[in-house]
mmCIF file of C-alpha atoms in Angstrom:
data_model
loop_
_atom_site.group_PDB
_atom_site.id
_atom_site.type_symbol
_atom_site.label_atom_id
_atom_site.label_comp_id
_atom_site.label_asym_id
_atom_site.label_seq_id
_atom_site.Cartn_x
_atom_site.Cartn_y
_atom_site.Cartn_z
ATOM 1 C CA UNK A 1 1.511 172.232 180.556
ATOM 2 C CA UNK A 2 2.337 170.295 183.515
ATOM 3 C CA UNK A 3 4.041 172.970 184.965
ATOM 4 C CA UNK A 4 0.848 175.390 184.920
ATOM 5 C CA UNK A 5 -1.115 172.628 186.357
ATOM 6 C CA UNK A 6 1.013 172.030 190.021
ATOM 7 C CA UNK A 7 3.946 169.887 189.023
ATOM 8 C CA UNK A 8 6.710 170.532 190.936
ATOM 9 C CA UNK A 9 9.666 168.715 189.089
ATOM 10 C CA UNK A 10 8.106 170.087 185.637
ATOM 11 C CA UNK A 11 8.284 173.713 187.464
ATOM 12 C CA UNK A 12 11.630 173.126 188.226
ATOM 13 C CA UNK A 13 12.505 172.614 184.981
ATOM 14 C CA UNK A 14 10.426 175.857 183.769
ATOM 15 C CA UNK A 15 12.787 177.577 186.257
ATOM 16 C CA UNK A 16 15.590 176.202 184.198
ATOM 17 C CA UNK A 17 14.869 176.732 181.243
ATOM 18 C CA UNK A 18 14.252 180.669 181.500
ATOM 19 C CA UNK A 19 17.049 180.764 183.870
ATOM 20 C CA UNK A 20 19.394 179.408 180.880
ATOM 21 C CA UNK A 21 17.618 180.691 178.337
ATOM 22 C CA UNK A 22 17.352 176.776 176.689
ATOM 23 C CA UNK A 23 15.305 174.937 174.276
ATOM 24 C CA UNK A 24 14.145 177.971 172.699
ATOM 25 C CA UNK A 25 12.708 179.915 175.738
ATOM 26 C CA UNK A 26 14.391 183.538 175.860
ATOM 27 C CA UNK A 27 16.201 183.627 179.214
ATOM 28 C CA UNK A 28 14.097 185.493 181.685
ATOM 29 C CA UNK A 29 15.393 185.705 185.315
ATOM 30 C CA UNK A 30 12.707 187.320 187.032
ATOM 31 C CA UNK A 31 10.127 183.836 185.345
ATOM 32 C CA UNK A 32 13.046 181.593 186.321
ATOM 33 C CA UNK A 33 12.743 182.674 190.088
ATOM 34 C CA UNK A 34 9.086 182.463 189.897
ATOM 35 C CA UNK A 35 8.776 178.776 188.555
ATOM 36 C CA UNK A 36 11.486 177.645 190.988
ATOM 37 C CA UNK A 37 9.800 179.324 194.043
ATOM 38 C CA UNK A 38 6.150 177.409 193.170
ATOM 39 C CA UNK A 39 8.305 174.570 192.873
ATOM 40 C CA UNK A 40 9.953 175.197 196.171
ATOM 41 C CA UNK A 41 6.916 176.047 198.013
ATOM 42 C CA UNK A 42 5.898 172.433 197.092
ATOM 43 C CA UNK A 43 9.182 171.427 198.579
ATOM 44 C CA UNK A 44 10.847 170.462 195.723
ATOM 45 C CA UNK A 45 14.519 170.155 197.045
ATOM 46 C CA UNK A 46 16.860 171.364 193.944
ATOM 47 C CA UNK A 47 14.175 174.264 194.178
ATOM 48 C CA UNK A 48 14.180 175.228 197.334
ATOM 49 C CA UNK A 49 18.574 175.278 196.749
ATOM 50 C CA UNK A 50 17.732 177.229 193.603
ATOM 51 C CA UNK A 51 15.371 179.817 195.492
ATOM 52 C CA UNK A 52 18.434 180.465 198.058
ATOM 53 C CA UNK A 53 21.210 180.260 195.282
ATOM 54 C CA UNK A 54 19.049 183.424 193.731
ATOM 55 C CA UNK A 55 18.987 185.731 197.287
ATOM 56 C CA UNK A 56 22.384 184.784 197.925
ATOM 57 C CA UNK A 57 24.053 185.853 194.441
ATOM 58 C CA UNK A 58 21.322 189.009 194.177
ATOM 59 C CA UNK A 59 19.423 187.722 191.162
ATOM 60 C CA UNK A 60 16.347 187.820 193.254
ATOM 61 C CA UNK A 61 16.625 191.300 193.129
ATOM 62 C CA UNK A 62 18.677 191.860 195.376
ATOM 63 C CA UNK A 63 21.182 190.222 197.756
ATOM 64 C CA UNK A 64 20.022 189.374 200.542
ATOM 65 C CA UNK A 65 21.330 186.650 203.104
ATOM 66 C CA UNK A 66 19.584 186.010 205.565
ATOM 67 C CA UNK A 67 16.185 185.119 203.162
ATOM 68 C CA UNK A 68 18.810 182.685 201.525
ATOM 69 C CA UNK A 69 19.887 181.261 204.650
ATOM 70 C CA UNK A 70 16.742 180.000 205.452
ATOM 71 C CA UNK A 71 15.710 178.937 202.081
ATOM 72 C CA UNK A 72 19.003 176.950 202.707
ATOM 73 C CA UNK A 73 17.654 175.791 206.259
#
């Protein structure tokens, strides 16, 4: 898929998809945070907001603000 093979917006959407659990995919938060950060590290914007939206609200295991401050930054 484009996603496996370095496509940031298409990893973005991965993220998505397991975060919502659409289009058939089983929703899978731990994936979802995955696909967005390679997408972020690529600086993907709505990633990179994504990343921080998952330390701020805990889902990235667990809350932390300061990591989503500067994912924020």
């Amino acid at each position: 898929s484009r996603a496996n093979d370095g496509d940031d917006e298409m990893q973005f959407v991965a993220g998505g998809y397991f975060e919502d659990g659409r289009h058939g995919v089983k929703q899978n938060i731990a994936l979802s945070f995955e696909w967005y950060k390679k997408s972020a590290f690529q600086g993907n914007t709505d990633a990179l907001q994504s990343v921080a939206e998952f330390y701020a609200d805990g889902r990235a295991g667990k809350l932390d603000g300061w990591r989503a401050i500067a994912w924020f930054a």
